[in-house]
XYZ file of C-alpha atoms in Angstrom:
495
model
C -15.392 16.785 -27.905
C -13.106 14.106 -29.479
C -14.049 10.084 -30.876
C -12.768 7.018 -29.719
C -12.799 3.659 -31.829
C -13.174 0.409 -32.528
C -10.456 -2.179 -33.472
C -13.148 -2.481 -36.736
C -13.229 1.222 -36.555
C -10.387 1.838 -37.164
C -8.850 -0.281 -39.111
C -11.878 1.167 -41.686
C -10.121 4.487 -41.450
C -6.389 2.828 -42.272
C -8.171 0.513 -46.118
C -10.852 3.982 -46.559
C -6.905 6.128 -46.322
C -5.447 3.509 -48.265
C -8.141 2.396 -50.664
C -10.074 6.095 -50.961
C -7.065 7.488 -50.957
C -4.081 6.296 -52.066
C -1.947 6.555 -49.274
C 0.205 3.357 -49.141
C 0.444 1.387 -46.403
C 4.186 1.240 -45.885
C 3.985 5.239 -46.091
C 0.915 5.375 -43.256
C 3.280 2.897 -41.710
C 6.489 4.986 -41.821
C 4.137 7.637 -40.335
C 3.415 6.419 -37.265
C 6.370 4.934 -37.209
C 7.805 8.798 -36.973
C 5.422 9.996 -34.331
C 6.093 6.813 -32.502
C 9.541 7.348 -32.289
C 8.934 11.244 -32.152
C 6.969 10.797 -28.929
C 9.553 8.733 -26.675
C 11.879 11.330 -26.835
C 9.424 13.659 -25.129
C 8.478 11.807 -23.503
C 12.073 10.412 -22.030
C 15.101 12.492 -23.855
C 17.093 10.197 -23.129
C 16.631 6.683 -24.494
C 18.700 3.502 -24.051
C 19.776 0.172 -24.465
C 15.854 -1.032 -26.096
C 14.286 -4.447 -27.315
C 11.471 -4.570 -29.488
C 9.659 -7.399 -28.994
C 7.108 -7.832 -32.592
C 5.130 -9.684 -34.117
C 4.060 -11.775 -37.788
C 1.731 -8.765 -38.981
C 1.331 -5.304 -40.010
C 1.170 -4.023 -36.243
C 5.182 -5.851 -35.832
C 6.492 -4.418 -39.079
C 5.423 -1.095 -36.993
C 8.130 -2.286 -34.422
C 10.172 -2.934 -36.958
C 10.320 0.614 -38.306
C 10.119 1.760 -34.880
C 13.558 -0.150 -34.703
C 15.395 1.555 -37.484
C 14.152 5.392 -36.121
C 15.630 4.322 -33.183
C 19.207 3.974 -34.231
C 19.240 6.228 -36.412
C 18.642 8.238 -33.583
C 21.775 6.032 -32.063
C 19.852 4.568 -29.535
C 21.405 0.684 -28.899
C 18.378 -0.853 -30.271
C 17.760 -5.318 -30.827
C 14.596 -6.781 -32.302
C 13.323 -9.853 -31.410
C 11.344 -11.586 -33.951
C 8.697 -13.334 -30.691
C 6.015 -13.670 -33.875
C 8.571 -16.099 -36.213
C 9.575 -17.647 -33.228
C 6.457 -18.456 -32.926
C 6.071 -19.805 -35.747
C 3.213 -17.225 -37.463
C 2.413 -16.396 -41.434
C 4.188 -12.667 -41.464
C 2.787 -10.232 -44.204
C 4.090 -8.001 -46.470
C 4.987 -5.611 -45.126
C 6.761 -7.470 -42.273
C 8.660 -8.498 -44.744
C 9.684 -5.642 -45.928
C 10.349 -3.648 -43.099
C 12.486 -6.831 -41.847
C 14.372 -6.557 -44.985
C 15.566 -3.052 -44.348
C 16.384 -4.025 -41.002
C 18.103 -6.611 -42.276
C 20.608 -3.904 -44.965
C 20.706 -1.393 -41.598
C 22.472 -4.624 -39.410
C 19.867 -5.065 -37.254
C 20.015 -7.212 -34.571
C 17.510 -9.133 -35.439
C 16.327 -12.645 -32.782
C 14.503 -15.709 -32.725
C 15.134 -15.550 -28.939
C 15.221 -14.051 -25.808
C 15.899 -15.806 -23.074
C 17.503 -11.959 -20.796
C 15.344 -9.392 -20.663
C 17.971 -7.246 -17.839
C 19.804 -5.731 -20.083
C 16.957 -3.287 -21.414
C 16.007 0.300 -19.452
C 12.929 0.273 -22.606
C 11.149 -2.540 -24.111
C 8.591 -1.562 -26.391
C 6.086 -4.223 -27.110
C 5.328 -4.118 -30.703
C 3.208 -8.315 -30.647
C 0.334 -7.694 -31.290
C -2.214 -5.038 -32.593
C -6.006 -3.520 -33.128
C -6.796 -7.138 -34.496
C -6.505 -9.585 -32.141
C -9.767 -11.472 -30.715
C -8.341 -14.847 -29.426
C -6.964 -15.191 -26.720
C -3.177 -15.348 -26.440
C -1.035 -18.775 -24.937
C 1.694 -19.849 -24.725
C 5.242 -19.359 -26.645
C 3.752 -15.056 -26.863
C 1.731 -15.761 -23.859
C 5.169 -16.767 -21.873
C 7.305 -14.189 -23.734
C 4.769 -11.674 -22.430
C 4.886 -12.891 -18.829
C 8.487 -11.676 -19.440
C 8.487 -8.466 -20.552
C 6.186 -7.704 -17.348
C 8.499 -8.626 -15.171
C 11.436 -7.370 -16.677
C 12.337 -3.643 -14.777
C 12.953 -2.162 -17.380
C 10.259 0.903 -19.407
C 7.739 -0.543 -21.592
C 5.768 0.736 -24.186
C 3.663 -0.151 -26.231
C 2.591 0.680 -29.802
C -0.964 1.365 -30.025
C -2.534 -1.350 -27.464
C -0.623 -2.939 -24.948
C -0.817 -6.620 -26.277
C -3.632 -8.471 -25.920
C -6.092 -5.930 -24.639
C -9.168 -6.562 -26.518
C -10.005 -2.724 -28.958
C -13.780 -2.657 -28.617
C -14.674 -3.667 -24.854
C -11.098 -3.472 -23.165
C -10.756 -7.234 -22.311
C -7.248 -8.949 -21.337
C -6.999 -11.775 -24.397
C -5.940 -14.283 -21.757
C -2.774 -12.161 -21.276
C -1.682 -9.696 -21.737
C 1.716 -6.963 -21.709
C 1.133 -4.352 -18.972
C 2.908 -1.089 -20.484
C 4.185 1.869 -18.369
C 3.147 4.485 -21.841
C 1.010 3.353 -24.634
C 1.311 5.435 -28.442
C -1.462 4.798 -30.034
C -2.222 6.699 -33.700
C -4.749 8.625 -35.000
C -7.370 7.787 -32.364
C -7.327 6.685 -28.706
C -8.861 3.654 -29.015
C -11.770 2.568 -26.742
C -10.151 -0.463 -25.038
C -7.900 1.330 -23.779
C -9.739 3.618 -20.946
C -11.864 0.854 -20.335
C -11.739 -1.836 -17.317
C -9.816 -3.837 -17.651
C -7.990 -2.703 -20.675
C -6.893 0.631 -18.862
C -5.430 -0.715 -16.624
C -2.435 -2.437 -18.431
C -2.876 0.774 -21.395
C -0.389 3.099 -18.777
C -0.774 7.076 -19.425
C -2.197 7.271 -23.077
C -0.634 9.596 -25.578
C -2.401 10.028 -29.038
C -0.431 11.101 -32.316
C -0.892 11.198 -35.949
C -0.259 8.869 -38.865
C -1.592 10.744 -40.897
C -5.168 9.006 -41.381
C -7.831 12.283 -41.093
C -11.402 12.408 -40.546
C -12.521 11.743 -43.798
C -11.395 8.412 -43.817
C -14.070 8.095 -42.213
C -15.988 9.053 -45.023
C -19.805 8.856 -44.511
C -19.719 6.265 -41.808
C -19.293 7.796 -38.239
C -17.959 7.124 -35.177
C -20.017 5.996 -32.156
C -18.110 6.556 -28.998
C -16.617 9.636 -28.576
C -14.837 12.199 -25.258
C -15.947 15.379 -24.134
C -13.353 17.647 -23.338
C -11.470 21.223 -22.175
C -12.372 22.162 -25.046
C -16.290 21.983 -25.200
C -16.411 23.912 -21.900
C -18.054 26.130 -24.828
C -21.562 23.825 -25.201
C -22.314 25.401 -21.306
C -24.852 27.774 -21.282
C -23.526 31.022 -21.786
C -24.066 33.947 -19.430
C -26.461 37.325 -20.578
C -26.095 40.589 -19.257
C -29.284 41.218 -19.759
C -31.006 38.173 -17.582
C -32.588 37.630 -14.402
C -32.923 34.477 -11.467
C -35.305 32.888 -14.343
C -33.631 33.282 -16.756
C -31.148 30.508 -16.160
C -33.807 28.119 -15.908
C -35.762 26.126 -13.075
C -35.424 23.262 -11.697
C -37.532 20.487 -9.821
C -35.585 18.912 -7.559
C -37.717 15.416 -5.985
C -35.279 14.372 -3.545
C -34.826 13.578 0.800
C -36.070 11.492 3.263
C -35.937 10.882 6.476
C -32.513 10.986 8.188
C -31.141 11.692 4.053
C -31.681 15.839 3.859
C -28.665 15.655 2.781
C -28.482 13.772 -0.637
C -31.073 17.220 -1.489
C -28.549 18.584 0.181
C -25.994 17.964 -1.637
C -27.913 17.836 -5.483
C -29.787 21.364 -4.478
C -26.096 23.263 -4.195
C -24.858 21.620 -7.353
C -27.373 22.693 -9.250
C -26.727 26.865 -8.053
C -22.920 25.979 -8.894
C -23.424 24.934 -11.743
C -25.582 28.121 -12.776
C -29.014 27.597 -12.198
C -31.021 30.495 -10.900
C -33.823 28.732 -8.657
C -33.538 25.012 -7.038
C -37.066 24.539 -5.216
C -36.264 20.835 -3.186
C -39.718 18.968 -3.085
C -39.058 16.817 0.028
C -40.690 15.846 3.788
C -41.788 17.938 5.840
C -39.305 16.771 8.581
C -35.712 17.771 6.118
C -37.550 21.995 6.071
C -34.996 23.231 8.915
C -32.558 20.654 7.253
C -32.469 22.585 3.772
C -33.373 25.876 5.516
C -29.558 26.320 7.239
C -27.621 25.230 4.985
C -29.373 25.590 1.369
C -30.932 28.846 2.182
C -31.024 30.214 -1.145
C -33.321 26.778 -2.494
C -36.499 27.104 -2.877
C -39.230 24.480 0.011
C -41.858 23.410 -1.190
C -42.974 20.144 1.752
C -44.846 17.243 2.523
C -45.939 15.038 4.851
C -47.369 11.861 4.897
C -50.235 11.987 2.013
C -50.437 12.706 -1.987
C -51.777 13.257 -4.347
C -51.958 13.539 -7.610
C -52.652 17.641 -7.691
C -49.903 18.692 -5.503
C -47.362 16.927 -8.134
C -48.165 17.842 -11.592
C -48.954 21.769 -9.260
C -45.302 20.836 -9.104
C -44.171 19.695 -12.162
C -45.752 23.065 -13.952
C -43.148 24.927 -11.889
C -40.594 23.094 -13.223
C -37.940 24.211 -16.344
C -36.696 20.150 -15.773
C -36.337 17.325 -13.172
C -34.595 15.747 -10.430
C -36.648 12.235 -9.376
C -34.532 10.300 -6.485
C -31.345 10.740 -4.102
C -32.127 9.672 -1.131
C -35.677 9.982 -1.366
C -36.243 6.765 -0.212
C -38.359 3.212 -1.473
C -41.447 3.688 0.625
C -44.833 3.070 0.027
C -45.134 6.419 -0.140
C -42.274 6.804 -2.630
C -43.264 4.537 -4.307
C -46.849 6.655 -5.197
C -44.564 9.979 -5.986
C -41.747 7.926 -8.717
C -44.987 6.652 -10.603
C -47.246 10.563 -9.531
C -44.268 12.013 -11.120
C -43.265 9.610 -14.457
C -46.529 9.822 -15.216
C -47.220 13.987 -15.322
C -43.679 14.770 -16.319
C -43.377 16.823 -18.984
C -39.215 18.429 -19.273
C -37.070 16.873 -18.906
C -36.455 14.757 -16.244
C -33.421 12.751 -14.516
C -34.239 9.892 -12.463
C -31.571 8.325 -9.790
C -31.034 6.451 -7.003
C -34.108 4.962 -4.921
C -35.998 6.162 -7.907
C -33.516 3.442 -10.188
C -34.618 1.436 -7.501
C -38.891 1.711 -7.394
C -38.208 1.176 -10.842
C -36.434 -1.191 -11.488
C -39.418 -3.615 -9.474
C -41.393 -2.322 -12.468
C -38.748 -1.750 -15.321
C -42.561 -0.894 -17.793
C -42.740 1.965 -16.189
C -40.072 2.958 -18.429
C -41.470 1.631 -21.594
C -44.922 4.515 -20.776
C -44.597 7.694 -23.237
C -42.463 9.910 -21.701
C -40.755 13.112 -21.786
C -37.306 13.293 -22.565
C -35.665 11.469 -19.380
C -31.819 11.116 -18.118
C -30.709 7.508 -16.033
C -27.468 7.617 -13.971
C -27.089 3.989 -12.383
C -24.511 3.603 -10.298
C -23.334 -0.625 -10.954
C -25.972 -2.124 -7.772
C -28.416 -0.013 -9.225
C -28.205 -0.999 -13.177
C -28.076 -4.767 -11.752
C -31.041 -4.039 -10.326
C -32.607 -2.974 -13.879
C -32.198 -5.502 -16.008
C -31.161 -8.579 -13.611
C -27.898 -8.786 -14.100
C -24.782 -9.458 -11.907
C -23.046 -6.244 -10.990
C -18.989 -7.959 -12.204
C -21.699 -8.752 -15.690
C -21.917 -5.365 -16.076
C -18.610 -4.463 -15.320
C -17.360 -6.413 -17.996
C -20.382 -5.655 -21.034
C -20.224 -1.562 -19.663
C -19.824 -0.289 -23.014
C -22.818 -3.150 -24.813
C -25.227 -2.937 -20.876
C -25.274 1.326 -20.965
C -25.974 1.094 -24.723
C -28.482 -1.894 -24.866
C -31.022 0.090 -22.585
C -30.823 3.357 -23.717
C -31.799 1.943 -26.951
C -34.786 -0.625 -25.223
C -36.431 2.244 -23.027
C -35.217 5.462 -25.223
C -33.735 6.718 -22.728
C -30.522 8.874 -22.064
C -28.051 6.131 -19.523
C -26.140 7.033 -17.704
C -23.873 3.969 -16.135
C -21.745 5.157 -13.505
C -17.988 3.562 -12.647
C -14.685 4.318 -13.069
C -15.293 5.318 -16.710
C -18.920 7.489 -16.483
C -20.661 5.731 -19.541
C -22.730 7.856 -21.346
C -25.691 5.514 -23.840
C -27.871 7.762 -25.804
C -30.363 6.211 -28.356
C -29.502 5.285 -31.692
C -26.608 7.942 -30.672
C -23.253 9.024 -30.117
C -22.068 7.111 -26.573
C -20.052 9.570 -24.833
C -17.512 7.606 -22.351
C -15.704 10.087 -20.042
C -12.209 10.890 -19.242
C -12.349 12.790 -16.639
C -12.190 11.953 -11.992
C -10.350 10.006 -9.593
C -10.910 7.629 -6.814
C -11.500 9.610 -4.515
C -14.844 10.160 -4.704
C -15.788 6.405 -4.927
C -17.662 9.091 -1.335
C -21.407 8.809 -0.372
C -23.097 10.981 -1.747
C -20.950 12.058 -5.271
C -23.628 10.530 -7.317
C -25.901 13.485 -5.552
C -23.782 16.109 -6.700
C -24.181 14.315 -10.556
C -27.377 14.167 -10.480
C -27.427 18.548 -9.320
C -25.379 19.074 -11.960
C -26.596 17.450 -15.330
C -30.264 18.472 -13.648
C -29.296 22.272 -13.536
C -28.225 22.268 -17.033
C -30.900 21.110 -18.630
C -32.983 23.197 -17.297
C -31.212 25.769 -18.331
C -32.118 24.642 -21.898
C -28.967 22.455 -22.453
C -30.268 19.222 -24.693
C -30.623 16.801 -22.321
C -27.322 14.265 -24.646
C -24.715 17.409 -24.061
C -26.558 17.994 -20.300
C -25.368 14.307 -20.008
C -22.356 14.042 -21.306
C -20.516 17.630 -19.687
C -21.923 17.474 -16.582
C -20.523 13.722 -16.513
C -17.207 15.275 -17.872
C -16.754 18.689 -15.817
C -17.922 16.275 -12.819
C -14.614 14.103 -12.686
C -13.560 17.434 -13.287
C -14.106 19.045 -10.737
C -13.351 15.506 -8.127
C -9.900 16.219 -9.810
C -9.584 20.058 -9.197
C -10.407 18.367 -5.291
C -8.674 16.220 -5.163
C -5.100 18.148 -6.073
C -6.287 19.579 -2.714
C -7.271 17.423 -0.784
C -5.449 14.010 -1.617
C -8.188 10.891 -2.912
C -8.977 10.195 1.240
C -10.148 12.912 2.181
C -11.938 13.707 -0.258
C -15.483 14.573 0.086
C -18.569 14.703 -1.768
C -19.016 18.434 -0.627
C -15.243 19.264 -1.840
C -16.888 17.990 -5.142
C -19.577 20.643 -5.668
C -17.323 23.943 -4.065
C -14.402 22.934 -7.156
C -17.213 23.495 -9.529
C -16.295 27.719 -8.355
C -12.542 27.103 -10.456
C -14.300 25.210 -13.635
C -13.469 28.002 -16.352
């Protein structure tokens, strides 16, 4: 697991490193420039004629330091002091770095009209502190950089991308690669910032975990090292050792949701999966998932029947494909009222709850909700477009308001834990935008819950594994051919 930071958090780390640990700003700048150049040559072994476009602040100062180091390695490098040309006040570090460049006779231009002669353009105009829109002269400079055919690399963050939420501040540099320092910035992965960041490379520059002091980060990303968090298998065990998952899923003509979730749960290691579904789905489930235990219901439900099913389970998944008719509404309310084990609520159950959100305010057991953007819009009353531009805020607010773990599904899925870390998922691909993919995710997370994993980790790690398996499937089948069942099958390759 590794941390992701906001612009404010990174500035705090910078300040603490200099003030608490007494590492001068210019030393950090030098280390950042060295790390940048080293990574640049690892990406492309031969670097041709280079233009570095600098703002007047410390990001521009980084650019000037990079220019000197590239010059030392024999690169034909030119600096465009775009921030000065626009009349912006320069920082002390910028002035020092410019003086050094002048002493080495590195060309520093006050204007550039032709970008066509450069093989590499480095963006060092604005850094992580930018919060206002880029306009006028500097906007035209960034547009000209974007129009060039050169390889484009951003220093720390693409100019114009908000480090906290990924929004575009008027205009933004469109990088092929971003080389960022110490920690990735969360805005580089959120839409639309991810579309401007290109490939993101995190390089060390002397800021370490000690600089957090007592203010821990708010955001993290699960990675492959976290496979060690998965429930362990032991020699002396039986099917009951690995958890009993009750899957309340499916309706007439919607048996597929139950089948997909049940298969995913078994692939994730569940010992026993019981599917509670309408009687009409019996033959389909028996043929498709013969490993599953079946319990069915007809046109009537009573509380005793629900309580009996819930008592059996170590964890519950509620909602995939259940529909939203009156019987389903009764089912959801009875389950929420009586469930005493960790529960994941998804799909149609969320659409039912959206009509009575107060259902989530009642005392409940540990709960994970897994809405996609449309379901979140129904739950909150906001538009999909608004939620998409405020993904972090929306997920965190919902988690805290209803005291639930909120897995808000998008290209970059967020797992918000009330008053805890928020996890941004970095696996997955557009081939997973296919019917049933969410049902597979519910089965994965439900399985981890039933095996005793803490809900916040079951959610975050489950989302990661879902995307990881999707990436494995995409490598075999491509994006167009990928189906939800392929994600389930790829779980067998997760090591």
